[in-house]
Coordinates of N, CA and C in Angstrom, one line a residue:
M183 N 0.8 -1.2 0.0 CA 0.0 0.0 0.0 C 0.9 1.2 0.0
A184 N 0.4 2.1 -0.8 CA 1.1 3.4 -0.8 C 0.8 4.4 0.2
M185 N 1.6 5.1 0.7 CA 1.3 6.3 1.6 C 1.6 7.6 0.9
S186 N 0.7 8.5 1.2 CA 0.9 9.8 0.8 C 1.3 10.9 1.9
G187 N 2.0 11.6 1.7 CA 2.5 12.5 2.7 C 1.9 14.0 2.5
G188 N 1.0 14.0 1.7 CA 0.4 15.4 1.4 C 1.0 15.9 0.1
K189 N 0.6 17.1 -0.3 CA 1.1 17.7 -1.6 C 2.3 18.4 -1.2
D190 N 3.1 18.6 -2.3 CA 4.5 19.2 -2.2 C 4.3 20.7 -2.3
D191 N 3.1 21.2 -2.3 CA 2.9 22.7 -2.4 C 3.0 23.5 -1.1
G192 N 3.4 22.9 0.1 CA 3.7 23.5 1.2 C 2.6 23.6 2.3
A193 N 1.3 23.3 1.7 CA 0.1 23.4 2.5 C 0.0 22.2 3.5
P194 N -0.6 22.5 4.7 CA -0.6 21.4 5.7 C -1.6 20.3 5.3
M195 N -1.3 19.1 5.7 CA -2.1 17.9 5.4 C -3.5 18.1 6.2
M196 N -4.7 18.1 5.7 CA -6.0 18.3 6.4 C -6.7 17.0 6.6
E197 N -6.2 15.8 6.2 CA -6.9 14.5 6.4 C -6.5 14.1 7.9
M198 N -7.4 13.4 8.5 CA -7.0 12.7 9.8 C -6.5 11.4 9.5
N199 N -5.4 11.0 10.3 CA -4.9 9.7 10.2 C -5.9 8.7 11.0
M200 N -6.3 7.8 10.3 CA -7.3 6.9 10.8 C -6.8 5.7 11.4
T201 N -5.5 5.3 11.1 CA -4.9 4.1 11.6 C -4.9 3.9 13.1
P202 N -4.5 5.0 13.9 CA -4.5 4.8 15.4 C -5.9 4.6 16.0
L203 N -6.9 5.3 15.2 CA -8.3 5.2 15.7 C -8.9 3.8 15.4
I204 N -8.4 3.1 14.3 CA -9.0 1.8 13.9 C -8.3 0.9 14.9
D205 N -7.0 1.0 15.2 CA -6.3 0.2 16.1 C -6.9 0.1 17.5
V206 N -7.3 1.3 18.0 CA -7.9 1.4 19.4 C -9.3 0.7 19.4
L207 N -10.1 0.9 18.2 CA -11.3 0.3 18.1 C -11.2 -1.3 18.2
L208 N -10.3 -1.8 17.4 CA -10.0 -3.2 17.4 C -9.6 -3.8 18.8
V209 N -8.8 -3.1 19.5 CA -8.3 -3.5 20.9 C -9.6 -3.5 21.7
L210 N -10.4 -2.5 21.7 CA -11.7 -2.5 22.6 C -12.6 -3.5 22.2
L211 N -12.7 -3.9 20.9 CA -13.6 -4.9 20.4 C -13.1 -6.3 21.0
I212 N -11.8 -6.5 21.0 CA -11.3 -7.8 21.5 C -11.5 -7.9 23.0
M213 N -11.4 -6.8 23.8 CA -11.5 -6.7 25.1 C -13.1 -7.0 25.4
F214 N -14.0 -6.5 24.7 CA -15.4 -6.7 25.0 C -15.7 -8.3 24.7
I215 N -15.2 -8.7 23.7 CA -15.3 -10.2 23.4 C -14.8 -11.1 24.5
I216 N -13.6 -10.7 25.0 CA -13.0 -11.5 26.1 C -13.9 -11.5 27.4
T217 N -14.4 -10.4 27.6 CA -15.2 -10.1 28.9 C -16.5 -10.6 28.9
I218 N -17.1 -11.0 27.8 CA -18.5 -11.4 27.7 C -18.5 -12.9 28.4
P219 N -19.4 -13.2 29.4 CA -19.5 -14.4 30.0 C -20.0 -15.4 29.2
V220 N -19.5 -16.7 29.4 CA -20.0 -17.8 28.7 C -21.5 -18.2 29.1
A221 N -22.2 -18.4 27.9 CA -23.7 -18.7 28.1 C -23.9 -20.1 28.6
T222 N -24.4 -20.4 29.7 CA -24.6 -21.7 30.1 C -26.1 -21.9 30.3
H223 N -26.5 -23.1 29.9 CA -28.0 -23.4 29.9 C -28.1 -24.5 31.0
A224 N -28.9 -24.2 31.9 CA -29.1 -25.2 33.1 C -30.6 -25.4 33.3
V225 N -30.9 -26.6 33.6 CA -32.4 -26.8 33.9 C -32.3 -27.4 35.4
N226 N -33.0 -26.6 36.2 CA -32.9 -26.9 37.7 C -34.1 -27.9 37.9
I227 N -33.9 -29.1 38.4 CA -34.9 -30.0 38.6 C -34.9 -30.4 40.1
D228 N -36.0 -30.4 40.8 CA -36.1 -30.8 42.2 C -36.0 -32.3 42.3
L229 N -35.1 -33.0 42.8 CA -35.1 -34.5 42.9 C -36.1 -34.9 43.9
P230 N -36.8 -36.1 43.6 CA -37.8 -36.6 44.5 C -37.1 -37.0 45.9
V231 N -37.9 -36.8 47.0 CA -37.3 -37.2 48.2 C -37.9 -38.6 48.5
A232 N -37.0 -39.4 49.2 CA -37.3 -40.9 49.4 C -38.4 -40.7 50.5
S233 N -39.3 -41.6 50.5 CA -40.4 -41.8 51.6 C -40.5 -43.2 52.1
N234 N -41.1 -43.4 53.2 CA -41.3 -44.8 53.7 C -42.6 -45.4 53.4
E235 N -43.4 -44.7 52.6 CA -44.7 -45.0 52.1 C -44.5 -46.3 51.2
P236 N -45.5 -47.2 51.1 CA -45.3 -48.2 50.0 C -45.7 -47.5 48.7
P237 N -45.1 -48.2 47.7 CA -45.3 -47.5 46.4 C -46.9 -47.7 45.9
P238 N -47.3 -46.9 45.2 CA -48.7 -46.9 44.8 C -49.0 -48.0 43.8
P239 N -50.1 -48.5 43.5 CA -50.2 -49.6 42.6 C -49.8 -49.2 41.2
N240 N -49.6 -50.3 40.4 CA -49.0 -50.0 39.1 C -50.0 -49.1 38.3
Q241 N -49.6 -48.0 37.8 CA -50.2 -47.0 37.1 C -49.9 -46.9 35.6
V242 N -49.0 -47.7 35.3 CA -48.5 -47.6 33.9 C -49.2 -48.6 33.0
D243 N -49.7 -48.2 31.9 CA -50.3 -49.0 30.9 C -49.2 -49.4 29.9
P244 N -49.2 -50.6 29.5 CA -48.2 -51.2 28.7 C -48.4 -50.7 27.2
I245 N -49.6 -50.1 26.8 CA -49.9 -49.7 25.5 C -49.8 -48.1 25.3
K246 N -50.5 -47.4 26.2 CA -50.5 -46.0 25.9 C -50.9 -45.2 27.3
N247 N -50.0 -44.2 27.6 CA -50.1 -43.5 28.7 C -50.4 -41.9 28.4
K248 N -51.2 -41.3 29.2 CA -51.6 -39.9 28.9 C -51.2 -39.0 30.0
I249 N -50.5 -38.0 29.8 CA -50.2 -36.9 30.8 C -50.9 -35.7 30.4
V250 N -51.8 -35.3 31.5 CA -52.7 -34.1 31.4 C -52.3 -33.1 32.4
L251 N -51.9 -31.8 32.0 CA -51.7 -30.8 32.9 C -52.8 -29.8 33.1
T252 N -53.3 -29.7 34.3 CA -54.5 -28.9 34.6 C -54.0 -27.3 35.0
P253 N -55.2 -26.4 34.8 CA -54.9 -25.1 35.2 C -54.5 -25.0 36.7
N254 N -54.9 -26.0 37.6 CA -54.7 -25.8 38.9 C -53.3 -26.3 39.4
G255 N -52.5 -26.6 38.3 CA -51.0 -27.1 38.6 C -50.9 -28.5 38.9
E256 N -51.9 -29.4 38.5 CA -51.9 -30.8 38.8 C -51.4 -31.5 37.6
I257 N -50.7 -32.7 37.9 CA -50.2 -33.6 36.8 C -51.1 -34.8 36.8
L258 N -51.9 -35.1 35.8 CA -52.6 -36.3 35.8 C -52.0 -37.3 34.9
W259 N -51.8 -38.5 35.4 CA -51.2 -39.7 34.7 C -52.4 -40.6 34.5
N260 N -52.9 -40.8 33.3 CA -54.1 -41.6 33.0 C -55.2 -41.3 33.9
G261 N -55.4 -40.0 34.2 CA -56.5 -39.5 35.0 C -56.4 -39.4 36.5
T262 N -55.1 -40.0 37.0 CA -54.8 -40.0 38.4 C -53.8 -39.0 38.7
A263 N -54.1 -38.1 39.7 CA -53.2 -36.9 40.1 C -51.9 -37.5 40.7
I264 N -50.7 -37.0 40.2 CA -49.5 -37.5 40.7 C -48.5 -36.4 40.9
N265 N -47.4 -36.5 41.6 CA -46.5 -35.3 41.8 C -45.2 -35.7 40.8
Q266 N -44.4 -34.8 40.8 CA -43.1 -35.0 39.8 C -42.4 -36.2 40.2
G267 N -42.2 -36.6 41.4 CA -41.4 -37.9 41.7 C -42.1 -39.0 41.2
E268 N -43.5 -39.1 41.4 CA -44.1 -40.2 40.8 C -44.1 -40.2 39.3
L269 N -44.2 -39.1 38.7 CA -44.0 -39.0 37.2 C -42.7 -39.6 36.8
V270 N -41.7 -39.2 37.5 CA -40.3 -39.9 37.1 C -40.4 -41.4 37.4
R271 N -41.0 -41.9 38.4 CA -41.0 -43.3 38.7 C -41.8 -43.9 37.6
N272 N -43.0 -43.4 37.2 CA -43.8 -44.0 36.1 C -43.1 -44.1 34.8
L273 N -42.4 -43.0 34.6 CA -41.7 -43.1 33.3 C -40.5 -44.1 33.3
E274 N -39.9 -44.3 34.4 CA -38.9 -45.3 34.4 C -39.5 -46.7 34.3
Q275 N -40.7 -46.8 34.9 CA -41.4 -48.2 34.8 C -41.8 -48.4 33.4
S276 N -42.1 -47.4 32.8 CA -42.7 -47.6 31.4 C -41.6 -47.9 30.5
M277 N -40.3 -47.4 30.6 CA -39.2 -47.7 30.0 C -38.8 -49.2 30.1
R278 N -39.2 -50.0 31.1 CA -38.7 -51.3 31.4 C -39.5 -52.2 30.4
F279 N -40.6 -51.9 30.0 CA -41.5 -52.9 29.1 C -40.6 -53.1 27.8
A280 N -40.9 -54.4 27.3 CA -40.0 -54.8 26.0 C -40.4 -53.9 25.0
V281 N -41.7 -53.5 24.8 CA -42.1 -52.5 23.8 C -42.5 -51.2 24.6
E282 N -41.8 -50.2 24.2 CA -42.1 -48.9 24.9 C -43.6 -48.4 24.6
P283 N -44.4 -48.2 25.8 CA -45.7 -47.8 25.5 C -45.7 -46.1 25.0
E284 N -46.7 -45.9 24.2 CA -46.8 -44.4 23.7 C -47.2 -43.5 25.0
L285 N -46.5 -42.4 24.9 CA -46.8 -41.4 25.9 C -47.3 -40.1 25.2
Q286 N -48.6 -39.7 25.6 CA -49.3 -38.6 25.1 C -49.2 -37.5 26.1
F287 N -49.0 -36.3 25.6 CA -48.8 -35.1 26.4 C -49.9 -34.1 26.0
E288 N -50.8 -33.7 27.0 CA -51.8 -32.7 26.7 C -52.0 -31.7 27.8
P289 N -51.4 -30.5 27.7 CA -51.6 -29.6 28.7 C -53.0 -28.8 28.4
E290 N -53.8 -28.5 29.3 CA -55.0 -27.9 29.1 C -54.9 -26.4 28.7
A291 N -55.8 -25.7 28.4 CA -55.7 -24.4 27.8 C -55.0 -23.4 28.7
N292 N -55.3 -23.3 30.1 CA -54.7 -22.5 31.0 C -53.6 -23.1 32.0
A293 N -53.1 -24.1 31.5 CA -52.2 -24.8 32.4 C -50.8 -24.0 32.4
S294 N -50.1 -24.1 33.4 CA -48.9 -23.3 33.7 C -47.8 -23.7 32.7
Y295 N -47.3 -22.6 32.2 CA -46.2 -22.8 31.2 C -44.9 -23.3 31.9
D296 N -44.7 -22.9 33.1 CA -43.6 -23.4 34.0 C -43.6 -24.8 34.3
L297 N -44.7 -25.4 34.6 CA -45.1 -26.7 34.9 C -44.9 -27.5 33.7
S298 N -45.4 -27.0 32.4 CA -45.2 -27.7 31.2 C -43.7 -27.9 30.9
A299 N -42.9 -26.7 31.0 CA -41.5 -26.8 30.8 C -40.8 -27.9 31.7
K300 N -41.1 -27.9 33.0 CA -40.7 -28.8 33.9 C -40.9 -30.3 33.6
V301 N -42.3 -30.5 33.2 CA -42.6 -32.0 32.9 C -42.0 -32.4 31.6
L302 N -41.9 -31.6 30.6 CA -41.2 -31.8 29.3 C -39.7 -32.1 29.5
N303 N -39.1 -31.5 30.6 CA -37.7 -31.7 30.8 C -37.6 -33.0 31.6
I304 N -38.4 -33.5 32.4 CA -38.6 -34.7 33.0 C -38.7 -35.8 32.0
I305 N -39.6 -35.6 31.1 CA -39.8 -36.6 30.0 C -38.7 -36.7 29.1
K306 N -38.0 -35.7 28.8 CA -36.8 -35.8 28.0 C -35.7 -36.4 28.7
A307 N -35.5 -36.3 30.0 CA -34.5 -36.8 30.7 C -34.7 -38.4 30.9
S308 N -36.0 -38.7 30.8 CA -36.2 -40.1 31.0 C -35.8 -41.0 29.8
G309 N -35.7 -40.3 28.8 CA -35.3 -41.1 27.5 C -36.4 -41.6 26.7
V310 N -37.7 -41.2 26.9 CA -38.9 -41.7 26.1 C -38.6 -41.3 24.8
T311 N -39.0 -42.3 23.8 CA -38.9 -42.0 22.4 C -40.4 -41.9 21.7
K312 N -41.2 -42.7 22.2 CA -42.5 -42.7 21.6 C -43.4 -41.6 22.4
F313 N -43.3 -40.3 21.9 CA -43.9 -39.3 22.6 C -44.7 -38.4 21.6
G314 N -45.8 -37.9 22.0 CA -46.6 -37.1 21.2 C -47.4 -36.2 21.8
F315 N -47.7 -34.9 21.2 CA -48.7 -33.9 21.8 C -50.0 -34.3 21.2
V316 N -51.1 -34.3 22.1 CA -52.4 -34.6 21.6 C -53.3 -33.5 22.1
G317 N -54.5 -33.4 21.5 CA -55.5 -32.4 21.8 C -55.2 -31.0 21.1
N318 N -54.3 -30.9 20.3 CA -54.0 -29.6 19.6 C -55.2 -29.2 18.6
E319 N -56.0 -30.1 18.2 CA -57.1 -29.8 17.3 C -58.0 -28.8 17.9
K320 N -58.0 -28.9 19.3 CA -59.0 -28.0 19.9 C -58.7 -26.5 19.8
Y321 N -57.4 -26.2 19.5 CA -56.9 -24.8 19.4 C -56.6 -24.4 18.0
R322 N -57.3 -24.9 17.0 CA -56.9 -24.6 15.7 C -57.3 -23.0 15.3
Q323 N -58.3 -22.6 15.9 CA -58.6 -21.2 15.8 C -58.2 -20.4 17.1
F324 N -57.6 -19.3 16.9 CA -57.1 -18.5 18.1 C -58.2 -18.2 19.0
G325 N -58.1 -18.3 20.3 CA -59.1 -17.8 21.2 C -60.2 -18.9 21.5
K326 N -60.0 -20.0 20.9 CA -61.1 -21.1 21.2 C -60.4 -22.2 22.0
G327 N -61.2 -23.0 22.6 CA -60.7 -24.2 23.3 C -61.3 -24.5 24.7

């Protein structure tokens, strides 16, 4: 690259030297990139607490199981209210079958988004592969359901 030192007519050079400005901006950009914290994604899950109660009767259907989330914050497994610890136990039990049963997930219209996200994370962590969302046909038109 050629450098010009101005004209030879004796007049002062009126253009600003941009090289130091660009160097400072590049150093600042590198400093900002270095100081940005690393994005970490964490899913906080409350682990179930062991209890001395006998386990409830077998609730897992070997063909098809349905999880419904109610607006009251309840988790229904085939119509029976359960907590998150029992959900984990039922999912583990369903994974023990030779042929994995189908798992259907249906949150009701005003169910908590937070509870939905927690239940979906539990399902994902269990390793279920036959999973589907059902009941979406009720919400084909906005505001109905």
